[in-house]
Coordinates of C-alpha atoms in Angstrom, one line a residue:
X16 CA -19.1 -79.6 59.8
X17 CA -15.6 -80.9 60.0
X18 CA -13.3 -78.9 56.9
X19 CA -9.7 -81.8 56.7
X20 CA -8.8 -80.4 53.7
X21 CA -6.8 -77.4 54.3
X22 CA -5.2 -76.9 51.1
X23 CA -1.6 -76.4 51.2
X24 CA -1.0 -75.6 47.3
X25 CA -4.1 -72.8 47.4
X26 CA -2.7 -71.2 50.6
X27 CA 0.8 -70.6 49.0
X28 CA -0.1 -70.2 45.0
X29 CA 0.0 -66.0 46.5
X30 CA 3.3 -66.8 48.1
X31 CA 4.3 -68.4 44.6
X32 CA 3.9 -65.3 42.6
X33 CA 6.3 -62.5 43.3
X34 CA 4.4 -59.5 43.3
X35 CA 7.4 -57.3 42.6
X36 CA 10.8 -57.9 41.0
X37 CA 13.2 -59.5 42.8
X38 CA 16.0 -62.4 43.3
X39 CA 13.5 -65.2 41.9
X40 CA 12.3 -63.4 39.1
X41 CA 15.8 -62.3 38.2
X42 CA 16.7 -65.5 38.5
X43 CA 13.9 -66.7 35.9
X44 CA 14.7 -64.0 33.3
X45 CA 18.5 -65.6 33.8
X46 CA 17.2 -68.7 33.1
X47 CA 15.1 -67.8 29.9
X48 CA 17.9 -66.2 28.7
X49 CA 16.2 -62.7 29.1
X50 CA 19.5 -60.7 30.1
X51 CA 18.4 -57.3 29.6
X52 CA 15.5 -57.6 32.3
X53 CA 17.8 -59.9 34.6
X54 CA 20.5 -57.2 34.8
X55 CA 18.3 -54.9 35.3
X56 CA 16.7 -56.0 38.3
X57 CA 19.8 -57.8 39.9
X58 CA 21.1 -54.3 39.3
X59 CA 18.7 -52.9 41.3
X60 CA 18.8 -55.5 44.4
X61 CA 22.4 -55.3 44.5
X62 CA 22.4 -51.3 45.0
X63 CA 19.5 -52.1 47.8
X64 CA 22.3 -54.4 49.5
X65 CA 21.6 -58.2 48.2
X66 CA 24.4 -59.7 48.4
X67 CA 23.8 -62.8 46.1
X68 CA 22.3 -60.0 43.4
X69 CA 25.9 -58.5 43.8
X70 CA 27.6 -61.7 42.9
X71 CA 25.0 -62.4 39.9
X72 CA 25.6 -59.1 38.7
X73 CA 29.2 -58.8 38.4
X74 CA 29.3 -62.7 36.7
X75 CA 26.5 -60.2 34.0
X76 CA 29.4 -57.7 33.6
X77 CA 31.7 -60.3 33.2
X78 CA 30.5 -62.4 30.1
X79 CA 28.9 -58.9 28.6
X80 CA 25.5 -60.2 28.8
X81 CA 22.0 -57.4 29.5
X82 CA 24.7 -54.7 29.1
X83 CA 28.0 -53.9 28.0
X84 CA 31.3 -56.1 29.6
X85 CA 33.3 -54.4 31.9
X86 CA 36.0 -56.1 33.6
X87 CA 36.1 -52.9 36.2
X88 CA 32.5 -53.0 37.1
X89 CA 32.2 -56.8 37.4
X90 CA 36.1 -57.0 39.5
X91 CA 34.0 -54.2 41.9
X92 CA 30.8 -55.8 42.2
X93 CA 32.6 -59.1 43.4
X94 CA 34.7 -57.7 45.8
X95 CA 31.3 -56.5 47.4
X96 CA 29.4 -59.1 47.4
X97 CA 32.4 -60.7 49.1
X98 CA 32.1 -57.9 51.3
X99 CA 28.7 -59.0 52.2
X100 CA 29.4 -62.1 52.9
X101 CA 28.8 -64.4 49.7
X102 CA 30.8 -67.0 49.5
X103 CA 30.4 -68.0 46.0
X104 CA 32.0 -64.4 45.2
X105 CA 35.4 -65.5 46.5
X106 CA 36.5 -67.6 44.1
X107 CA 35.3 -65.5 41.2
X108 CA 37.1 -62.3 42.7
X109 CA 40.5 -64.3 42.7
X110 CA 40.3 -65.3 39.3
X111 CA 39.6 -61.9 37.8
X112 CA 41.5 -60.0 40.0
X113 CA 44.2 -61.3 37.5
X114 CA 42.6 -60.4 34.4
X115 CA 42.3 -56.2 35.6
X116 CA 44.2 -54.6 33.4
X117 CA 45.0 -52.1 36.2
X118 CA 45.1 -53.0 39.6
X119 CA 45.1 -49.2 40.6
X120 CA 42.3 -48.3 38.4
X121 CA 40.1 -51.4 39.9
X122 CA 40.7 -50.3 43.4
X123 CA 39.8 -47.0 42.8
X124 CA 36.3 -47.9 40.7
X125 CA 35.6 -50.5 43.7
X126 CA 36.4 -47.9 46.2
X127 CA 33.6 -45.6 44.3
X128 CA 31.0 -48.3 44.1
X129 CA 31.7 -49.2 47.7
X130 CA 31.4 -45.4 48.9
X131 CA 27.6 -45.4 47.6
X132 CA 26.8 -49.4 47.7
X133 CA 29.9 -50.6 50.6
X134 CA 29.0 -52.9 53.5
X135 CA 30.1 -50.3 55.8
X136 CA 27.8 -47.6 53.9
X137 CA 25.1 -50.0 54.3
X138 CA 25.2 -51.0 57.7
X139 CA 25.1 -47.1 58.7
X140 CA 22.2 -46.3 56.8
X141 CA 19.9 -48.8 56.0
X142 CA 20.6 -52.1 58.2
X143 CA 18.7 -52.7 61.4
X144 CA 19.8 -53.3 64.6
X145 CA 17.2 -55.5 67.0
X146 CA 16.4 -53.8 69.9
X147 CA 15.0 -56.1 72.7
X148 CA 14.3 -52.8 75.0
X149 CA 10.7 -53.4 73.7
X150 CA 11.1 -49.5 73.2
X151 CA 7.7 -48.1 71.5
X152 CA 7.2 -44.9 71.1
X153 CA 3.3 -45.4 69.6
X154 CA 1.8 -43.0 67.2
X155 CA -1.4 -44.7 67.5
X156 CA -3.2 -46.5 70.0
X157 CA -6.3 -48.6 70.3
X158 CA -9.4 -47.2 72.0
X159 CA -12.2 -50.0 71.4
X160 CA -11.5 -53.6 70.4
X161 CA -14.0 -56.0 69.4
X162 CA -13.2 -59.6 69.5
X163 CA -14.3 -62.0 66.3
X164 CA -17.5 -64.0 66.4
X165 CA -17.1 -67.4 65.0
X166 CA -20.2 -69.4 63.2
X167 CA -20.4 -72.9 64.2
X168 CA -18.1 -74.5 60.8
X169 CA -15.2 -71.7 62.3
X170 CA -15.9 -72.8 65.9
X171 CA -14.7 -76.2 65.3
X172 CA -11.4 -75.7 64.0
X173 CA -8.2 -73.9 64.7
X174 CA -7.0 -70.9 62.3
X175 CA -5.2 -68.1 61.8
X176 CA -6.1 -65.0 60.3
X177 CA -3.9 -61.6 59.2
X178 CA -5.8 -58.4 58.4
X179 CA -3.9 -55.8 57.3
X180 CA -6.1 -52.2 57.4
X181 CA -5.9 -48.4 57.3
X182 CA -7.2 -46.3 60.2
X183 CA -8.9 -42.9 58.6
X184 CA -8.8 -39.3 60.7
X185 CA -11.8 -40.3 62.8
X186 CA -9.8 -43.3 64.0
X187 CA -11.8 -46.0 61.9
X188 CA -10.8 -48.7 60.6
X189 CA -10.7 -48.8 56.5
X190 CA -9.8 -50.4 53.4
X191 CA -9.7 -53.8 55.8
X192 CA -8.8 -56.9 53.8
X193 CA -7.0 -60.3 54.7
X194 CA -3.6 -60.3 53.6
X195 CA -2.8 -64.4 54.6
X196 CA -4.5 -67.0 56.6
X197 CA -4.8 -70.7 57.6
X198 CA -6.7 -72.9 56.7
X199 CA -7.7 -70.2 53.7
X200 CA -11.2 -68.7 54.8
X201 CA -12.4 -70.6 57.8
X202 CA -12.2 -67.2 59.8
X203 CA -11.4 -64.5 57.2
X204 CA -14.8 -63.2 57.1
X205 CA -15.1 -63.0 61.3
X206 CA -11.7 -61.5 61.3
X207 CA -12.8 -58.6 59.3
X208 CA -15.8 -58.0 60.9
X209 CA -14.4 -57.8 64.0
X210 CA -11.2 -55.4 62.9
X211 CA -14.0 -53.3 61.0
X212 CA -15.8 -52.1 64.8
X213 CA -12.3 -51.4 65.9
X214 CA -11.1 -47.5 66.8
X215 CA -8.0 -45.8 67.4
X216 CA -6.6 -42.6 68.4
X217 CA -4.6 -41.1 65.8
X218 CA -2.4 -38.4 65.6
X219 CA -2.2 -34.8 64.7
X220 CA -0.1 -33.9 61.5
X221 CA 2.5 -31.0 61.5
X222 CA -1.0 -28.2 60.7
X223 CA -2.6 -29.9 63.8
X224 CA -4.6 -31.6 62.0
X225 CA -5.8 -35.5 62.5
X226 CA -3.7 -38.1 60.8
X227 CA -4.5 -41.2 58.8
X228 CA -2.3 -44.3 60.1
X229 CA -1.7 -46.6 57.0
X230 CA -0.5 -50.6 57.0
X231 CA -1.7 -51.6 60.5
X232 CA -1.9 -55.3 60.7
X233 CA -3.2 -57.2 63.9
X234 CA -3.4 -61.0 63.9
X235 CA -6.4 -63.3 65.1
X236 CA -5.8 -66.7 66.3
X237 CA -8.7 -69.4 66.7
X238 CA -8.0 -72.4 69.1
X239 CA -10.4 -75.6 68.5
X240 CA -11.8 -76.9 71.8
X241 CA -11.4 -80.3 70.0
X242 CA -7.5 -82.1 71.3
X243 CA -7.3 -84.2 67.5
X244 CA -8.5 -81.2 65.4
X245 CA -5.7 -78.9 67.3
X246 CA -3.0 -81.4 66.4
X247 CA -4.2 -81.9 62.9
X248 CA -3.8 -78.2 62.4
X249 CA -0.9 -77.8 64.1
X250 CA 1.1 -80.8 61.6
X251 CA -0.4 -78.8 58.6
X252 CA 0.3 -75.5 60.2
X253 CA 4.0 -77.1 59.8
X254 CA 4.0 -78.7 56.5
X255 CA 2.7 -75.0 55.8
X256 CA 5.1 -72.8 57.1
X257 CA 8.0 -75.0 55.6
X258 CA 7.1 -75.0 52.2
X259 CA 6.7 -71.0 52.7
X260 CA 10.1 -70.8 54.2
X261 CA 11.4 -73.2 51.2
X262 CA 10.0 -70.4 48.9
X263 CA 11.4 -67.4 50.7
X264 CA 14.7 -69.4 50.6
X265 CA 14.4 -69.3 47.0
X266 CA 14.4 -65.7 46.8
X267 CA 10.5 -65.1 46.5
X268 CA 10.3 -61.3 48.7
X269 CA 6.3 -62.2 48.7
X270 CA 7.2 -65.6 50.8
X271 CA 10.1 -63.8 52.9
X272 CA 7.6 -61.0 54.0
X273 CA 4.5 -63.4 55.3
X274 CA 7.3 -66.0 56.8
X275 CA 8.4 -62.4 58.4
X276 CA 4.5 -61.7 59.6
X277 CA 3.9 -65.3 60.9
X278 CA 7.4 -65.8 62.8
X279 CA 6.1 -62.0 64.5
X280 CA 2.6 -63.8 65.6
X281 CA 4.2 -66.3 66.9
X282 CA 2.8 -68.3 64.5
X283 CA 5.4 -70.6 63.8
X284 CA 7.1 -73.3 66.4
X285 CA 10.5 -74.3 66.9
X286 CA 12.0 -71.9 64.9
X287 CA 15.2 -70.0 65.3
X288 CA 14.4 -67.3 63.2
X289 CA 14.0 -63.9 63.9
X290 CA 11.2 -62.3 61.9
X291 CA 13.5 -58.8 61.8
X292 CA 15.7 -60.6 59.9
X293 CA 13.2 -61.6 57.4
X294 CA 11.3 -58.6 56.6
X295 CA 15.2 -57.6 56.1
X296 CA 15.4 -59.9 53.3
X297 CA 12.7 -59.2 52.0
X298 CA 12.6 -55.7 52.1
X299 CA 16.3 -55.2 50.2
X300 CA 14.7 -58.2 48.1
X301 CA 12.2 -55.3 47.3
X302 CA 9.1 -56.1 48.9
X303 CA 7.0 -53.2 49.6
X304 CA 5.4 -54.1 52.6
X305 CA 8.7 -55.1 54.2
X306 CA 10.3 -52.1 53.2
X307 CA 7.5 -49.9 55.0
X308 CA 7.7 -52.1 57.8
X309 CA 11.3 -51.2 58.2
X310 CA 10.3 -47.5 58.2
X311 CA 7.9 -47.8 61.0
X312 CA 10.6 -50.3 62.8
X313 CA 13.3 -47.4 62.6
X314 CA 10.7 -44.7 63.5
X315 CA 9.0 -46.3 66.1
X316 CA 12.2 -48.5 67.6
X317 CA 8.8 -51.3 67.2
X318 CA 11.6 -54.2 66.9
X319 CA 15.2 -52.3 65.7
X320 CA 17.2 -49.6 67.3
X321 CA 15.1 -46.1 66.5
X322 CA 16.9 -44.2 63.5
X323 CA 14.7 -41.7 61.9
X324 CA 17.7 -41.2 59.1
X325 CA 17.5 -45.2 58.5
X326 CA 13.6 -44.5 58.1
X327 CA 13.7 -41.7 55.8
X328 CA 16.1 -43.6 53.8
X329 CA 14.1 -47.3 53.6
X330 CA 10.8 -44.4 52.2
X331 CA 12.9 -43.4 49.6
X332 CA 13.9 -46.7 48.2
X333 CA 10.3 -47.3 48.1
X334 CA 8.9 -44.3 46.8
X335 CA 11.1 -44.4 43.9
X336 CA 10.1 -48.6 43.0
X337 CA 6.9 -46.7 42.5
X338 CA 4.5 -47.1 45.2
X339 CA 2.0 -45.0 45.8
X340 CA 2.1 -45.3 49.5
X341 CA 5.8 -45.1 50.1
X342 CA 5.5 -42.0 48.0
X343 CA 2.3 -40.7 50.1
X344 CA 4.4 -40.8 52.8
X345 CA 7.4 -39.7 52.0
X346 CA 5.7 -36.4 50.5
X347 CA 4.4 -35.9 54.3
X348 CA 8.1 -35.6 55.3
X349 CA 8.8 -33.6 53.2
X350 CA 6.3 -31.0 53.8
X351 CA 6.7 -31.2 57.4
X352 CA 8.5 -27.8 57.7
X353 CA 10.0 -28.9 61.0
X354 CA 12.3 -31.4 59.6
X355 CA 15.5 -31.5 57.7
X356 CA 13.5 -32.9 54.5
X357 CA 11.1 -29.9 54.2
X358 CA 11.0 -29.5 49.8
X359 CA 7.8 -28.2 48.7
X360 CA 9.0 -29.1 45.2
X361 CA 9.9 -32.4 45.8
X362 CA 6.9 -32.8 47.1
X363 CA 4.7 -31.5 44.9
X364 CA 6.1 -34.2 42.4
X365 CA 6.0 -37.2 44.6
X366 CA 2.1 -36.4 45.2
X367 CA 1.5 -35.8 42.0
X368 CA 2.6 -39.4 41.2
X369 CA 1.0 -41.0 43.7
X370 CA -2.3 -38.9 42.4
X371 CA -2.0 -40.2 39.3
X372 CA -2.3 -43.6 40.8
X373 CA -5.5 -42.7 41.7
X374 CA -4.3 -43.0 45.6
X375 CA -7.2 -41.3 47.7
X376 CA -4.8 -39.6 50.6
X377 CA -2.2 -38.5 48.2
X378 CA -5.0 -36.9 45.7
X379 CA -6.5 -34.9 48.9
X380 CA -2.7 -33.9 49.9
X381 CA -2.4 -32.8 46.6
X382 CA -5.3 -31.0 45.9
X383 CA -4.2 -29.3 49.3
X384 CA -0.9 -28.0 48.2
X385 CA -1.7 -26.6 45.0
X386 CA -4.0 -24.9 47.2
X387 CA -2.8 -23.5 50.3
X388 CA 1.4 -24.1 48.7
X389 CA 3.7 -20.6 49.8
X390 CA 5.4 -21.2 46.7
X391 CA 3.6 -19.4 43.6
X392 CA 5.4 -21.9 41.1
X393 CA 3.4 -24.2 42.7
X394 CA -0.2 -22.8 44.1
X395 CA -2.6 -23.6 40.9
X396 CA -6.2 -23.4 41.9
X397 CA -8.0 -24.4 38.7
X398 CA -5.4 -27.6 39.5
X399 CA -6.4 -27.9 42.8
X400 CA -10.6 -27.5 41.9
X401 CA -9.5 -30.5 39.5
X402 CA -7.9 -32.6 42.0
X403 CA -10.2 -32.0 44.9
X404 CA -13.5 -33.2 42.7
X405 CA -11.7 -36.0 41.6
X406 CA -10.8 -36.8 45.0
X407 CA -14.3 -35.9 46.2
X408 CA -15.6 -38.9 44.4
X409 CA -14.6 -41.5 47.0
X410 CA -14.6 -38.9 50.0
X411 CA -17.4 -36.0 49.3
X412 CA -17.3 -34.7 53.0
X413 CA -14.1 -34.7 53.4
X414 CA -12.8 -31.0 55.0
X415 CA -9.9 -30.4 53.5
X416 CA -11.5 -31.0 49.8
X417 CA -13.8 -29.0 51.2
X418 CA -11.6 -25.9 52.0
X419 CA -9.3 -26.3 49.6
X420 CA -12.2 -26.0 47.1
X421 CA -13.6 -22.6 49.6
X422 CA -10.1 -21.2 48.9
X423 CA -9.7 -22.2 45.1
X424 CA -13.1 -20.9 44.2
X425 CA -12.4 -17.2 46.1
X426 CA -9.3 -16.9 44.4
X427 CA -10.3 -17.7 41.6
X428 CA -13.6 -14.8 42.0
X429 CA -16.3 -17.5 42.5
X430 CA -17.1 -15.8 45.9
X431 CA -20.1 -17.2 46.8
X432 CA -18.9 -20.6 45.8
X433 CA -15.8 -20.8 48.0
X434 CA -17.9 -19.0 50.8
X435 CA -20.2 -22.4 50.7
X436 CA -17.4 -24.9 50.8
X437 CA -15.7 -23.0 53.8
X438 CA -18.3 -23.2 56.2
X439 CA -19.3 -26.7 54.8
X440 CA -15.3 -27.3 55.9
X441 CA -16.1 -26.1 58.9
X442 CA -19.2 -27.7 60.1
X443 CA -17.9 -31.1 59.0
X444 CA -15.2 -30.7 60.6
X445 CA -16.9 -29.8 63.7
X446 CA -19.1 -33.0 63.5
X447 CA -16.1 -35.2 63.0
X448 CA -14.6 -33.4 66.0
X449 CA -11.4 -32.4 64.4
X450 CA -9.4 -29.0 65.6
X451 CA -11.8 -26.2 63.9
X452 CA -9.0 -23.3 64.5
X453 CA -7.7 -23.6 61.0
X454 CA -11.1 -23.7 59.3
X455 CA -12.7 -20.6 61.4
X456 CA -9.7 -19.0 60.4
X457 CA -9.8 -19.5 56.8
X458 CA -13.5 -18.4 56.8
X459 CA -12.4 -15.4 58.7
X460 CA -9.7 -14.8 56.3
X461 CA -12.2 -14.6 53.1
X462 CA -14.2 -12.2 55.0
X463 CA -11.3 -9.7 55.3
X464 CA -10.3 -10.4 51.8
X465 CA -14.0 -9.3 50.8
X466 CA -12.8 -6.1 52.5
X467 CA -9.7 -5.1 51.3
X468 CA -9.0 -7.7 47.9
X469 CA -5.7 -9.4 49.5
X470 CA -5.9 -13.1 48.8
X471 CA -6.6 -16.0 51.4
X472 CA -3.1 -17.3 51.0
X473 CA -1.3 -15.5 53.5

């Protein structure tokens, strides 16, 4: 069956709607006369390095409107944006330049602003630098692929599918789903079957332990054996891309990020653009996903000059817009007592947010530290029991809930209890062939306290 029809307007009404604040939506709050929200989040995308936020914001300080006028703030916030670049700011900075009732006094507030927000400040820790080394130092790699099957409608036709996925300690592939494709579902469903038989080798945390990998994406391409189908999808494949790139010009971070994922499969002809610079935009536009995709670019030197301080920096400005798996990871930093970052506190609060979002790896992390924490302010165990069922819901064999449980349960004088869940730990992790040093010791560890009434937390 031949599909024509490829839908242009259905493909992009995602692209359309920007998931998370940013220069669009500002710009529609501006528009609706909604100042309060538009300073807000121009505000925000100005301290994250947007230069055309920096120029809107200043004209808000200006005329007084979401917030109080301040000819200081607005004078400072124009001289940056002009630092950055925008042209529309120099205009506006010689005009009020004249109206500063202290010359002195405006160099020294822009000279504060520009210490924390400054083109030079932003260049040294959150800009990237492309790196065409094609270094990659990989912290995963694939051990099995499996390659789509197509059913005879797919066969047919050309198509393009992205599949963004999670790989879980045992290396499988979870929590698959298609994040953009074209024409919309010709090969969705093959895509994710195939990613879904895929396995990797992951990594071992800072305890030795195996490692979840989060926000993989892999692209599959479908090439019709038919010479006039090909050319009709690659003039739509066009029309396509252009009207996503017309939407990312207009400041939508959702359009900048997949014009970002399709100019990195190659996905898009003729084009001059770099997608690094894209998930750039879109990232200090606030998109999540490019602003993780920075983190594993600077960790990983994937695309950008390797700069684990420029990586650690990019997981904070994400962990603080409130998502749960920019805040996931930046816990694991920070309990990673090898590193500069090591905060047990700091932790302990990030995780608890992210629990409270109901995020599955941040609930087991959680329920972990109140466990095993070296800090007392911290270690709760009837906290930890609580946070470990919960989590135990989605993932009932899962060996940490199941020690952490073993411990909570001793310490708390349910010996029998935690003696179950400890070798139930151990056996599963045994079958899922993870380390089993840290288990057999903890079960070791229970029996001497047994014998002398010290606690398992040593």
């Amino acid at each position: 069956m031949k599909i024509r029809a490829f839908g242009l307007c259905a493909a992009l009404s995602l692209a359309s709607f920007a998931t998370f604040a940013d220069y669009s939506s500002a710009q529609k709050d501006l528009q609706n006369e909604d100042y309060t929200a538009a300073f807000s989040e121009f505000k925000k995308l100005a301290e994250q390095g947007h230069p055309q936020a920096m120029f809107e914001l200043a004209k808000l300080y200006e005329q007084g409107k979401g917030t109080d006028a301040d000819i200081y703030s607005a004078f400072s916030w124009y001289m940056l944006a002009l630092d950055y670049g925008n042209e529309d700011a120099k205009d506006r900075y010689r005009d009020i330049r004249r109206e500063v009732p202290s010359r002195k006094d405006g160099k020294d507030h822009y000279k504060a602003l520009s210490y924390k927000f400054g083109y030079d400040k932003h260049q040294s820790t959150m800009a990237p630098i492309e790196d065409k080394s094609g270094h990659d130092a990989r912290y995963i790699t694939v051990k099995q692929r499996v390659n789509p099957t197509y059913n005879d409608d797919a066969g047919i036709q050309s198509a393009w599918a992205t599949v963004s996925f999670d790989v879980n300690q045992q290396g499988k592939v979870i929590n698959e789903r298609v994040i953009a494709s074209f024409p919309k579902g010709v090969i969705d469903d093959a895509a994710l079957e195939a990613i879904a038989q895929w396995q990797y080798n992951v990594p071992n945390d800072y305890s030795g332990e195996p490692q979840a990998v989060f926000d993989l994406t892999h692209t599959f391409e479908l090439q019709s054996n038919k010479s006039n189908y090909r050319r009709e999808y690659k003039s739509q494949l066009a029309e396509y891309s252009q009207k996503l790139k017309a939407l990312a010009d207009k400041g939508n971070n959702y359009a900048q990020a997949r014009y970002a994922m399709m100019l990195e499969a190659d996905l898009v002809e003729n084009s001059k653009d770099h997608y690094l610079d894209w998930y750039y935009r879109a990232a200090i536009n606030g998109n999540y996903d490019a602003q993780l995709w920075l983190v594993r670019c600077f960790e990983y030197g994937t695309a950008c000059k390797a700069d684990k301080k420029k990586a650690y920096n990019w997981l904070e400005v994400a962990s603080q817009s409130g998502n749960e798996r920019a805040q996931y990871q930046l816990a694991n930093k920070l309990l990673d007592y090898e590193t500069v970052h090591y905060d047990l506190d700091k932790a302990a609060k990030i995780l608890k947010k992210a629990t409270h979002q109901q995020y599955l790896p941040a609930m087991i992390a959680y329920a972990k530290l109140l466990a095993f924490a070296e800090k007392e302010s911290i270690r709760d165990y009837e906290e930890a029991v609580k946070y470990a069922e919960l989590a135990r819901a989605e993932a009932p064999d899962n060996p940490v809930l199941l020690s952490v449980l073993g411990v909570a349960y001793s310490e708390l004088g349910r010996m029998q209890q935690g003696e179950k869940y400890l070798r139930q730990a151990y056996d599963e992790a045994k079958r899922r062939n993870w380390p089993t040093q840290n288990y057999l010791e903890l079960m070791e560890g229970r029996a001497s306290m047994m014998a002398n009434g010290t606690s398992l937390i040593y």
